[in-house]
Coordinates of C-alpha atoms in Angstrom, one line a residue:
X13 CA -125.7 -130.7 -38.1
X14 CA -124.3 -133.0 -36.0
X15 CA -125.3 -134.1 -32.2
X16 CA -122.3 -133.9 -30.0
X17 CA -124.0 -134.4 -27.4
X18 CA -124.6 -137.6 -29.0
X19 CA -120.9 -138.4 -30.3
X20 CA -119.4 -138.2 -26.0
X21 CA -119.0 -140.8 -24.6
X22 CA -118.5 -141.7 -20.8
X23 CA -115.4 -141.4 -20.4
X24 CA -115.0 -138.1 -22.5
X25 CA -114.8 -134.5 -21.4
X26 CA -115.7 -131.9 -24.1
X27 CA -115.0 -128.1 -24.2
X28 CA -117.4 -126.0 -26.1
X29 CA -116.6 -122.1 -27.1
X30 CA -113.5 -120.5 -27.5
X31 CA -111.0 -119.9 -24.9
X32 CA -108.5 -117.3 -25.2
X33 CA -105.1 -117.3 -22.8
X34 CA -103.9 -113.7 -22.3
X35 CA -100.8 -114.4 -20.4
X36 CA -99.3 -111.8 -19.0
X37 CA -95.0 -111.7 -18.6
X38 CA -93.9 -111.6 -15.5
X39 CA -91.7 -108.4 -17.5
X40 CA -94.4 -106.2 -18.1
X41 CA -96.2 -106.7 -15.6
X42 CA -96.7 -103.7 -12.4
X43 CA -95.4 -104.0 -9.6
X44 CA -96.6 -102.6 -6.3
X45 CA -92.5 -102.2 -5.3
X46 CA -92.2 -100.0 -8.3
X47 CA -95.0 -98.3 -7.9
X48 CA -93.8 -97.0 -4.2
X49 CA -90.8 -96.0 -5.5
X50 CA -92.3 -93.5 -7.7
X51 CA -94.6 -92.1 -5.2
X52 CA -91.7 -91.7 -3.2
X53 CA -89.7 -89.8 -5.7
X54 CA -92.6 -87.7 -6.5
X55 CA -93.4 -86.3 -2.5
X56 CA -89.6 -85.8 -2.2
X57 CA -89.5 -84.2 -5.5
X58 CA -92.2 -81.7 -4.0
X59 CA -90.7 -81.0 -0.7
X60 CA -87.6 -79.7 -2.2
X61 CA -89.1 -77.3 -4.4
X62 CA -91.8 -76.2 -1.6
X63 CA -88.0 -75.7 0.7
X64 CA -86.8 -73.7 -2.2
X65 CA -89.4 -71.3 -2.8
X66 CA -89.7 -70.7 1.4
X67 CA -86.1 -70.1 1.7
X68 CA -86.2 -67.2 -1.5
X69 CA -88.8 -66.0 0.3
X70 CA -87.6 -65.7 3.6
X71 CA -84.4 -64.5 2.0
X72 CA -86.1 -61.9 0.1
X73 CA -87.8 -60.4 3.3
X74 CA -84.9 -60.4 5.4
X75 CA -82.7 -58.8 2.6
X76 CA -85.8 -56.3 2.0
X77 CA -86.3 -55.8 5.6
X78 CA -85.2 -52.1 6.1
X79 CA -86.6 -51.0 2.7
X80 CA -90.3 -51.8 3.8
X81 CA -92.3 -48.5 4.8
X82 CA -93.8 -50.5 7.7
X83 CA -90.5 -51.2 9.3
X84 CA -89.3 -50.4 13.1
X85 CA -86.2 -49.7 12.1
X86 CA -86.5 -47.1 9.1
X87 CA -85.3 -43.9 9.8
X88 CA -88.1 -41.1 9.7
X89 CA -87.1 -38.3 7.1
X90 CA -88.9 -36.1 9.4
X91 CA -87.5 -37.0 12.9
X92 CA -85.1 -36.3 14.7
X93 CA -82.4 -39.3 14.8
X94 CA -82.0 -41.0 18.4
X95 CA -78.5 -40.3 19.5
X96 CA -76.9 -43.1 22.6
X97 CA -77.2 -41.7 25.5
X98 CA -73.9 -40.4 26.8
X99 CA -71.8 -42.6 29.4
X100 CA -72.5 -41.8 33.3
X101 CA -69.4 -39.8 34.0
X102 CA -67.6 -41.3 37.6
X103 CA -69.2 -39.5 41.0
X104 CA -65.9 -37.2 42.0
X105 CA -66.3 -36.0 45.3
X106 CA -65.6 -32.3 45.7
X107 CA -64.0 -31.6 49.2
X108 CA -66.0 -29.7 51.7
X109 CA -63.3 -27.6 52.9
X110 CA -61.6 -24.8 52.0
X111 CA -57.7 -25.6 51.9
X112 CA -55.1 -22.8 51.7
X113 CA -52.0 -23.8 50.1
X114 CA -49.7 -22.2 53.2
X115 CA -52.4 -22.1 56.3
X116 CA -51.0 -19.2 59.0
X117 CA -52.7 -20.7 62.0
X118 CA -54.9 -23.8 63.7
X119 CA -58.3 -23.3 63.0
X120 CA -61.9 -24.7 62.1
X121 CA -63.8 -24.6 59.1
X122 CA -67.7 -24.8 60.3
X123 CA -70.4 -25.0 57.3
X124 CA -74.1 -25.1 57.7
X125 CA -76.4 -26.7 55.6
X126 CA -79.5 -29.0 55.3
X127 CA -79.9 -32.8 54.2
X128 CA -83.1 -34.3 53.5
X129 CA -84.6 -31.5 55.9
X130 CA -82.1 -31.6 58.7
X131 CA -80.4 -29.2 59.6
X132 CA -76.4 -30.4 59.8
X133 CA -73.4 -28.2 61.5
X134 CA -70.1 -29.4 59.7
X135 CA -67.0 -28.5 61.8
X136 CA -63.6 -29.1 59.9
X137 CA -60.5 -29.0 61.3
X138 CA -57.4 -27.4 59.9
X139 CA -53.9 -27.3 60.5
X140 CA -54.3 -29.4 63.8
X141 CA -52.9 -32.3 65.4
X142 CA -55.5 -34.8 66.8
X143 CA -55.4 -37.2 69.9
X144 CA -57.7 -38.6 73.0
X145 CA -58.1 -37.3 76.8
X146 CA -59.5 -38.8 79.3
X147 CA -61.2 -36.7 81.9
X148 CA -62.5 -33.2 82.3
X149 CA -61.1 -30.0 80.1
X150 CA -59.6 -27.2 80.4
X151 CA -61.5 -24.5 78.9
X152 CA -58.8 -22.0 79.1
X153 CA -56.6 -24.0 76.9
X154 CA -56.7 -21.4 73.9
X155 CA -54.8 -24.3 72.0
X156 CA -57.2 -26.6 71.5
X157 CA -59.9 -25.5 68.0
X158 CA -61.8 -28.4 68.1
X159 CA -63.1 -31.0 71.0
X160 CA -66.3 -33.4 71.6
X161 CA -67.0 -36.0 73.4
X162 CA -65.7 -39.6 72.1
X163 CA -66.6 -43.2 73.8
X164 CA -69.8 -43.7 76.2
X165 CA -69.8 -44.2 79.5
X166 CA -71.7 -47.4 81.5
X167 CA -74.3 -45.9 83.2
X168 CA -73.9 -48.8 86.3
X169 CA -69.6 -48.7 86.8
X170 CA -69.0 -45.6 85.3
X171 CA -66.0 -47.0 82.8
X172 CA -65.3 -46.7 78.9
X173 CA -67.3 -48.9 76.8
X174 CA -65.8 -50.9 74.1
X175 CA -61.8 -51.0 74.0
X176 CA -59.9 -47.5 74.7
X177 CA -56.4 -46.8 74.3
X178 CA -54.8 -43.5 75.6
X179 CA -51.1 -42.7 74.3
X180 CA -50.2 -46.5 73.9
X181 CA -51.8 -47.4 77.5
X182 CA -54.8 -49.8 76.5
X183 CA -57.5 -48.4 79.4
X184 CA -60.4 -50.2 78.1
X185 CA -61.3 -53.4 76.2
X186 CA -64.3 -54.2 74.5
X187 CA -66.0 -55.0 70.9
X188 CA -69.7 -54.3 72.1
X189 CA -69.4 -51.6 69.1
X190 CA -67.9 -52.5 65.8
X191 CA -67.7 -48.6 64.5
X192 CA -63.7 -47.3 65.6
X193 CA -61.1 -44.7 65.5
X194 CA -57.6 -44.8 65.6
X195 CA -55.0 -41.8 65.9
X196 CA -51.5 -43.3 64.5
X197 CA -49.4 -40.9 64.3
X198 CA -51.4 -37.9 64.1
X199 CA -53.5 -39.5 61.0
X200 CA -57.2 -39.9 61.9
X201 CA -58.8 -43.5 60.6
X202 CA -62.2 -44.3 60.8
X203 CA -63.9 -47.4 60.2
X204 CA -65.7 -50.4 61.2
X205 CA -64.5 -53.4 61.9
X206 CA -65.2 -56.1 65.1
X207 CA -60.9 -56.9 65.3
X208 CA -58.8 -54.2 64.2
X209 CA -55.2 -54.7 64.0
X210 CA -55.0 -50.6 64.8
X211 CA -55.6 -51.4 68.2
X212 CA -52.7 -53.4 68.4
X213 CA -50.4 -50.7 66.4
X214 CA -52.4 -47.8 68.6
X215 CA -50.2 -49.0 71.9
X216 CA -47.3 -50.2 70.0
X217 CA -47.0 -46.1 68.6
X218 CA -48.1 -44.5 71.8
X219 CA -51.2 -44.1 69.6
X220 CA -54.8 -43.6 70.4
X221 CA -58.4 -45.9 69.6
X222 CA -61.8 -45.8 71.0
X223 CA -64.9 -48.0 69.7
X224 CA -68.2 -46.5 68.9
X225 CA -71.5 -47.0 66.9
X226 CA -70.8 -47.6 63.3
X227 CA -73.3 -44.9 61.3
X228 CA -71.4 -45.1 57.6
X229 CA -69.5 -48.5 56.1
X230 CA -67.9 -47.6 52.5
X231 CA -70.7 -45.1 51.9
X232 CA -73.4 -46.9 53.2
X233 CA -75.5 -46.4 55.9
X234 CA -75.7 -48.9 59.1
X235 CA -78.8 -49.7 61.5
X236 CA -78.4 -49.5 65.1
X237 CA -80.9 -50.5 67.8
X238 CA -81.7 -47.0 69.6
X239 CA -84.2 -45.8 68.0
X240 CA -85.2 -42.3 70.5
X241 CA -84.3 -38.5 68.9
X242 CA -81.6 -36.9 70.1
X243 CA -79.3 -34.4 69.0
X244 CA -76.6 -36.1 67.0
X245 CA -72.5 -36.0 66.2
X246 CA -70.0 -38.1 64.2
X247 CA -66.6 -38.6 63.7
X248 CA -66.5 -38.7 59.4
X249 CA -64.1 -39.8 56.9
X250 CA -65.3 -38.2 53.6
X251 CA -63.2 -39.5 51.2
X252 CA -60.1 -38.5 53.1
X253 CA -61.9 -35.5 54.7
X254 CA -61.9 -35.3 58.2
X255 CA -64.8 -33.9 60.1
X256 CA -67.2 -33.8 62.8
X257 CA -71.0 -33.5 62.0
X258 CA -73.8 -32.8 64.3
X259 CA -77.1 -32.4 64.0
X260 CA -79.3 -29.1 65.2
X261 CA -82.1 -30.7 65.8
X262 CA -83.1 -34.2 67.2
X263 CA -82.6 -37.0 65.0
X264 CA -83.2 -40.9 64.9
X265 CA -80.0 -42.9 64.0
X266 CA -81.3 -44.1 60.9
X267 CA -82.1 -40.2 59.9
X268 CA -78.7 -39.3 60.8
X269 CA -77.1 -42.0 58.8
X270 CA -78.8 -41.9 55.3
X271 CA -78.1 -37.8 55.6
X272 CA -74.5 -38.7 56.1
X273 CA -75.0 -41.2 53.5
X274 CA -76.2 -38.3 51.0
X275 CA -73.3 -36.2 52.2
X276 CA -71.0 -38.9 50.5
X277 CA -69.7 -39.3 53.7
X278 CA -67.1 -42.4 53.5
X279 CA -67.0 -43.9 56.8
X280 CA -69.0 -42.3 60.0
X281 CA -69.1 -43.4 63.6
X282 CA -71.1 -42.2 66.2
X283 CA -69.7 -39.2 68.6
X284 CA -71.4 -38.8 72.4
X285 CA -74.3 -36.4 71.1
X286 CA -77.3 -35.0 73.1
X287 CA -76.3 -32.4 75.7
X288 CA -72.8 -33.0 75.6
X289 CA -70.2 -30.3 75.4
X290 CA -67.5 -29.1 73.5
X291 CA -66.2 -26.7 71.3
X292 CA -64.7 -25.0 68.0
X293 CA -62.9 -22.1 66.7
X294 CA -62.6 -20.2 63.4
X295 CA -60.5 -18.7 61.8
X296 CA -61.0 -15.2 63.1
X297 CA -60.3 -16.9 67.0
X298 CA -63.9 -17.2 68.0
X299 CA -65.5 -20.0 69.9
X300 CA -68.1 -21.2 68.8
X301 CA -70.4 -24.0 71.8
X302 CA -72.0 -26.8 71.4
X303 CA -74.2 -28.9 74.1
X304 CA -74.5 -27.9 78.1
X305 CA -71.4 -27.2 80.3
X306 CA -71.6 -29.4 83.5
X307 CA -68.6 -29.4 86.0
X308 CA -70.0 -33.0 87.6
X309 CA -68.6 -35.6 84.8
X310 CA -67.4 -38.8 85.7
X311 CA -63.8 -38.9 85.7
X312 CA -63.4 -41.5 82.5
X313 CA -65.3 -39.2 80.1
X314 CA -63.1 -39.0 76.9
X315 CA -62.5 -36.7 74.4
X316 CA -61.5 -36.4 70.9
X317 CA -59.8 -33.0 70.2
X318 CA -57.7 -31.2 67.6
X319 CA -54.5 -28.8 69.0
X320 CA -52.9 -26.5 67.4
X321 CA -48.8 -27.6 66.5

């Protein structure tokens, strides 16, 4: 056996055992790019098929969504089906009045009845021609069927609140109260409104126009400041229908108001109420009175009244 130790010498490096290379190509080697890749593909490849099996799902449901017993929307064999509730018809207003097609005489129409528990007297005028007076009546004028008291009265000077105009002749002016009327050629309009260009065509026409409290604007009911009780009256437009409504028993504005609101009462303003006086007569020729007869009035209290042709 020979000594290699011995046979080295000091200049000599010796390698003892085997030594095997496995070299590896660069070819077939992995590679952590290639690897990534393929992870990729794979979590891609399972989100698409996860998104195809939710959307046949969700597909099926929907599809199968009135066929499931559970469902709001089936139809019970046993019930009766829910029919849509009809339309609201439009609110027609039925005239008050009773309107002969060839009326024989002047007269007036009065109705009693009772809104939200108070007791209303409805006077309406037929056949009649309607203007203003200023100053006291004449009670033995058998042509006149209806009258009451118009504008107010200042209790310190004694003259017409709010503007006034008598057969074209302006006697007052005034908007302390937005509520008006104005006779144009023997047609009533009533309505509220601080300037009115009626007043204007009122002494243009030899028409009439007096202010008042507003009580009714396009069917609805307005606020006022006085707040006592007091027997109440109105000058009413009811879709077209002329009237005058008072109260038989005392009454706050507001109370007044939303009854003429329930009415259907139009447009409404505000008529000298309390104990004032006037008058109307039926068909048949009998008077009927209203408020206390007093022969001391000061000389600018109006009237609104209705005379026979």
């Amino acid at each position: 056996m020979t000594d290699f130790k011995d046979n080295i010498r000091d200049d000599e490096i010796r390698v003892i055992g085997e030594i095997k290379a496995n070299r590896v190509s660069p070819l077939t080697s992995p590679s952590p790019r290639g690897c990534g890749w393929r992870i990729v593909g794979i979590i891609v490849l399972i989100l698409l098929v996860a998104g195809i099996v939710l959307a046949y799902l969700f597909g099926f449901n929907k599809d199968n969504k009135n066929d499931s017993p559970n469902s709001d929307e089936t139809a019970s064999y046993f019930e009766p089906q829910t029919t849509p509730a009809p339309k609201a018809e439009p609110h027609t207003i039925v005239p008050l009045g009773f309107y002969p097609d060839s009326p024989t005489t002047a007269y007036t129409q009065i109705i009693d009845t009772t809104i939200n528990d108070i007791p209303l007297r409805i006077h309406i005028p037929h056949g009649a021609i309607p203007s203003l007076q200023v100053g006291r009546l004449n009670e033995n004028d058998s042509s006149i069927i209806l009258v009451a008291q118009a504008a107010d009265i200042r209790r310190d000077n004694r003259k017409i609140v709010g503007a006034f105009v008598l057969q074209g002749k302006p006697l007052a002016w005034g908007k302390a109260k937005t509520g008006f009327c104005a006779i144009i050629h023997d047609t009533i309009t009533v309505g509220i409104a601080e300037n009115s260009p009626l007043f204007e065509k009122a002494t243009e026409t030899d028409g009439y126009f007096f202010r008042q409290y507003p009580l009714v604007d396009n069917g609805r009911l307005v606020e006022n400041e006085p707040k006592n009780k007091s027997i109440r009256r109105s000058l009413c437009d009811r879709n077209g229908e002329i009237m005058v409504i008072e109260t038989l028993s005392a009454e706050s504005f507001h109370d007044f108001a939303q009854a003429l609101e329930d009415l259907d009462i139009t447009n409404s303003i505000y008529l000298v109420g309390s104990h004032s006086y006037g008058w109307s007569t039926d068909a048949q020729g009998h008077r009927h009175t209203f408020g206390r007869k007093t022969y001391r009035m000061p000389v600018n209290t109006s009237y609104i009244l209705w005379r026979k042709p």
